[in-house]
Coordinates of C-alpha atoms and ligand atoms in Angstrom, one line a residue:
M1130 CA 12.2 22.0 69.9
D1131 CA 12.0 24.5 67.1
L1132 CA 11.0 28.1 68.0
E1133 CA 7.8 28.1 66.0
R1134 CA 6.6 25.0 67.9
I1135 CA 7.7 26.4 71.2
L1136 CA 5.5 29.5 70.7
F1137 CA 2.6 27.4 69.3
T1138 CA 2.6 25.0 72.3
Q1139 CA 2.7 27.9 74.7
G1140 CA -0.4 29.6 73.2
F1141 CA 1.0 32.3 71.0
G1142 CA -1.5 31.6 68.2
S1143 CA -1.7 29.5 65.1
R1144 CA 1.5 28.2 63.6
R1145 CA 1.3 31.0 61.0
Q1146 CA 0.9 33.7 63.7
C1147 CA 3.9 32.2 65.6
R1148 CA 6.0 32.3 62.4
A1149 CA 5.0 35.9 61.9
L1150 CA 5.9 36.9 65.5
I1151 CA 9.4 35.4 64.9
A1152 CA 9.9 36.9 61.4
E1153 CA 8.9 40.4 62.8
G1154 CA 11.8 40.1 65.3
R1155 CA 9.4 40.2 68.3
V1156 CA 10.8 37.0 69.9
S1157 CA 14.1 36.7 71.8
V1158 CA 15.8 33.8 73.5
A1159 CA 18.5 34.3 76.1
G1160 CA 18.5 38.1 75.3
S1161 CA 19.0 37.7 71.5
I1162 CA 16.3 38.3 68.9
C1163 CA 15.8 35.1 66.9
T1164 CA 14.2 35.5 63.5
D1165 CA 14.6 31.8 62.5
D1166 CA 11.4 29.9 63.2
A1167 CA 13.3 26.6 62.7
A1168 CA 16.0 27.4 65.3
Q1169 CA 16.2 24.6 67.9
F1170 CA 16.2 25.2 71.7
P1171 CA 16.1 22.8 74.6
T1172 CA 12.9 23.3 76.4
D1173 CA 14.2 22.5 79.9
D1174 CA 14.2 25.7 81.9
L1175 CA 13.8 27.7 78.7
T1176 CA 12.7 31.3 79.1
F1177 CA 11.9 33.5 76.1
D1178 CA 10.6 37.0 75.5
V1179 CA 7.7 38.0 73.2
D1180 CA 7.3 41.8 72.8
G1181 CA 9.5 42.2 75.8
A1182 CA 7.4 40.0 78.1
S1183 CA 9.2 37.0 79.6
W1184 CA 7.7 33.5 79.4
R1185 CA 9.0 30.3 80.8
Y1186 CA 8.3 27.2 78.7
R1187 CA 5.9 24.9 80.5
E1188 CA 4.9 21.6 79.0
R1189 CA 1.6 21.8 80.9
A1190 CA -0.1 24.7 82.6
Y1191 CA -1.2 24.4 86.2
L1192 CA -2.5 27.5 87.8
M1193 CA -4.7 28.9 90.5
L1194 CA -6.9 31.9 90.4
N1195 CA -8.5 33.8 93.3
K1196 CA -11.9 34.0 91.7
P1197 CA -13.9 37.2 92.4
A1198 CA -17.6 37.3 92.6
G1199 CA -19.4 38.2 89.3
Y1200 CA -17.4 35.8 87.1
E1201 CA -18.6 32.6 85.5
C1202 CA -16.4 29.5 85.0
S1203 CA -17.3 29.3 81.4
R1204 CA -15.7 30.3 78.1
E1205 CA -19.1 31.4 76.9
P1206 CA -20.7 33.2 79.9
Q1207 CA -24.4 33.8 79.9
H1208 CA -24.9 36.7 82.2
H1209 CA -21.5 37.8 83.7
L1210 CA -17.9 38.1 82.8
S1211 CA -15.8 35.0 82.2
V1212 CA -12.9 33.9 84.5
F1213 CA -11.0 33.3 81.3
G1214 CA -10.9 37.1 80.8
L1215 CA -8.7 37.3 84.0
L1216 CA -6.0 35.2 82.3
P1217 CA -3.4 36.1 79.7
A1218 CA -4.6 35.3 76.2
Q1219 CA -1.8 32.7 75.8
L1220 CA -3.2 30.6 78.6
V1221 CA -6.7 30.7 77.1
T1222 CA -5.3 29.8 73.6
R1223 CA -3.4 26.8 75.0
G1224 CA -6.7 25.5 76.3
V1225 CA -6.7 25.8 80.1
Q1226 CA -9.9 24.6 81.6
C1227 CA -11.4 25.1 85.1
V1228 CA -10.9 22.2 87.4
G1229 CA -14.5 22.0 88.6
R1230 CA -16.7 25.1 88.6
L1231 CA -17.5 27.7 91.2
D1232 CA -20.8 29.5 91.0
E1233 CA -20.8 33.0 89.7
D1234 CA -21.1 34.5 93.2
T1235 CA -18.6 32.1 94.9
T1236 CA -15.1 33.5 95.5
G1237 CA -11.8 31.9 96.2
L1238 CA -9.5 29.1 95.0
L1239 CA -10.1 27.9 91.5
L1240 CA -7.6 25.7 89.7
L1241 CA -7.1 25.7 85.9
S1242 CA -5.0 23.5 83.7
D1243 CA -4.5 22.3 80.1
D1244 CA -3.6 18.8 81.4
G1245 CA -6.8 16.8 80.6
Q1246 CA -5.8 13.9 83.0
F1247 CA -5.2 16.3 85.8
V1248 CA -8.6 18.1 85.2
H1249 CA -10.3 14.7 85.1
A1250 CA -8.6 13.4 88.2
Y1251 CA -9.5 16.4 90.3
T1252 CA -13.1 16.6 89.2
S1253 CA -13.8 12.9 89.3
P1254 CA -16.2 12.0 92.2
K1255 CA -14.2 8.8 92.7
R1256 CA -11.1 10.7 93.8
K1257 CA -13.0 12.4 96.7
V1258 CA -10.8 15.5 96.8
P1259 CA -11.7 17.5 99.9
K1260 CA -12.7 21.1 99.2
T1261 CA -13.0 23.5 102.1
Y1262 CA -15.4 26.5 102.0
L1263 CA -16.2 29.4 104.3
A1264 CA -19.9 30.1 104.1
S1265 CA -21.6 33.0 105.7
T1266 CA -25.2 32.2 106.7
R1267 CA -28.4 34.2 107.1
H1268 CA -29.2 32.7 110.5
A1269 CA -27.1 31.9 113.5
L1270 CA -25.6 28.4 113.2
D1271 CA -26.3 25.8 115.8
E1272 CA -25.3 22.3 116.9
G1273 CA -28.4 20.8 115.2
Q1274 CA -27.4 22.2 111.8
L1275 CA -23.8 21.0 112.3
R1276 CA -25.0 17.5 113.2
A1277 CA -27.2 17.4 110.1
L1278 CA -24.4 18.5 107.9
R1279 CA -22.0 16.0 109.4
E1280 CA -24.5 13.1 109.4
G1281 CA -25.8 13.8 106.0
V1282 CA -28.6 15.8 104.4
L1283 CA -30.8 14.6 101.5
L1284 CA -30.6 17.1 98.6
H1285 CA -33.5 17.4 96.1
G1286 CA -32.9 15.0 93.2
E1287 CA -30.4 12.9 95.1
K1288 CA -31.1 9.3 96.3
T1289 CA -28.8 9.2 99.2
P1290 CA -27.9 11.8 101.9
I1291 CA -24.7 13.7 101.5
A1292 CA -22.5 14.3 104.5
A1293 CA -19.9 17.0 105.0
A1294 CA -16.4 15.6 105.5
A1295 CA -16.0 18.2 108.2
A1296 CA -18.1 21.1 109.5
R1297 CA -17.4 23.6 112.3
I1298 CA -18.8 26.9 113.4
R1299 CA -16.2 29.7 113.0
D1300 CA -18.4 32.5 114.1
E1301 CA -22.1 32.9 114.9
R1302 CA -22.9 33.1 111.1
L1303 CA -19.7 31.7 109.6
L1304 CA -19.4 28.0 108.8
E1305 CA -16.3 26.2 107.7
I1306 CA -17.3 23.1 105.7
T1307 CA -15.4 20.5 103.8
V1308 CA -17.0 18.4 101.1
N1309 CA -15.5 15.6 99.0
E1310 CA -18.0 15.8 96.1
G1311 CA -18.6 18.6 93.6
K1312 CA -22.3 18.5 93.0
Y1313 CA -24.2 21.4 91.6
H1314 CA -24.6 24.2 94.2
Q1315 CA -23.7 21.5 96.7
V1316 CA -22.7 23.6 99.7
K1317 CA -25.5 26.0 99.3
R1318 CA -28.0 23.2 99.0
M1319 CA -26.6 21.4 102.0
I1320 CA -26.8 24.5 104.1
A1321 CA -30.4 25.0 103.0
A1322 CA -31.2 21.3 103.7
A1323 CA -29.8 21.8 107.2
G1324 CA -32.2 24.6 107.8
N1325 CA -30.2 27.7 107.2
R1326 CA -29.3 29.8 104.1
C1327 CA -25.9 30.5 102.5
E1328 CA -25.4 34.2 101.9
S1329 CA -21.9 34.1 100.5
L1330 CA -19.4 31.3 99.8
H1331 CA -15.6 31.3 99.5
R1332 CA -13.4 28.3 98.7
A1333 CA -10.4 28.4 100.9
R1334 CA -8.7 25.1 100.2
I1335 CA -8.5 22.1 97.9
G1336 CA -6.8 19.1 99.4
G1337 CA -3.8 20.5 101.4
L1338 CA -3.5 23.6 99.1
A1339 CA -4.8 26.8 100.7
L1340 CA -5.5 29.9 98.8
P1341 CA -2.4 32.1 99.5
P1342 CA -3.4 35.3 101.3
S1343 CA -1.1 37.2 99.0
L1344 CA -3.1 36.3 95.9
A1345 CA -5.5 39.2 95.4
P1346 CA -9.1 38.7 94.1
G1347 CA -8.8 38.4 90.3
A1348 CA -5.1 37.5 90.4
W1349 CA -3.7 34.2 89.3
Q1350 CA -0.3 32.4 89.7
W1351 CA 1.4 29.2 88.5
L1352 CA 1.3 26.3 90.8
D1353 CA 4.8 25.3 91.9
P1354 CA 5.7 21.6 92.5
A1355 CA 5.1 21.9 96.3
Q1356 CA 1.6 23.3 95.7
L1357 CA 0.8 20.6 93.2
D1358 CA 1.9 18.0 95.7
A1359 CA -0.2 19.7 98.5
L1360 CA -3.3 19.1 96.4
S1361 CA -3.2 15.4 96.9
T1362 CA -2.7 15.7 100.7
R1363 CA -5.6 16.1 103.2
Ligands
URA190 N1 -21.0 24.6 96.4 C1 -21.8 25.6 96.0 O1 -23.0 25.6 96.4 N2 -21.3 26.5 95.1 C2 -20.0 26.5 94.7 O2 -19.7 27.4 93.9 C3 -19.2 25.5 95.2 C4 -19.7 24.6 96.0

């Protein structure tokens, strides 16, 4: 692939901006500055530098973010900051999207990708991807609430009850709950329908992929092949 296209596909701006970066000597490949925008490079395992920062060529971007509270999963946030502001500009330019949304005050595991099929597959209700949350509650949890969550609660505006795929009490006011859908405010509404109130919500896991404890709030990382595979396990 030619160098201009490599930079373009990786989110370094318009084709003109990519040509300018190359002409200005700001791009190097294998340690040598390359000023020829038509120079060809194999993209397998390709690493290049722009202004001294190293980038690996990736045909598609798959990443996870440890979403902090106070951020909206929107490119045009209404009242808070945008999660996209936590990512390098290149990832935003290449069009990564959130794989489902977390509420502004929800923290934890958020996936992003520029692979439309992947985003669709993991947000489609048909796929029933289990998502596990830790919810702190205002009132002490009890067996009646757990039973309601497991057997199904009717949410306002829904025709049929929705049941948690799993629910267990982790502490007096800490619920671990797994849901297979991704309805609006689903977990908070389910907890309310079971007779309690969600005070804070954290997504800990999607499929078999847990948020790594080493990923600080606000930090992101690429998904490696094992992590991508883990997503489709339960
Ligand atoms: N359920 C909610 O209520 N909020 C979220 O952000 C995610 C799941």
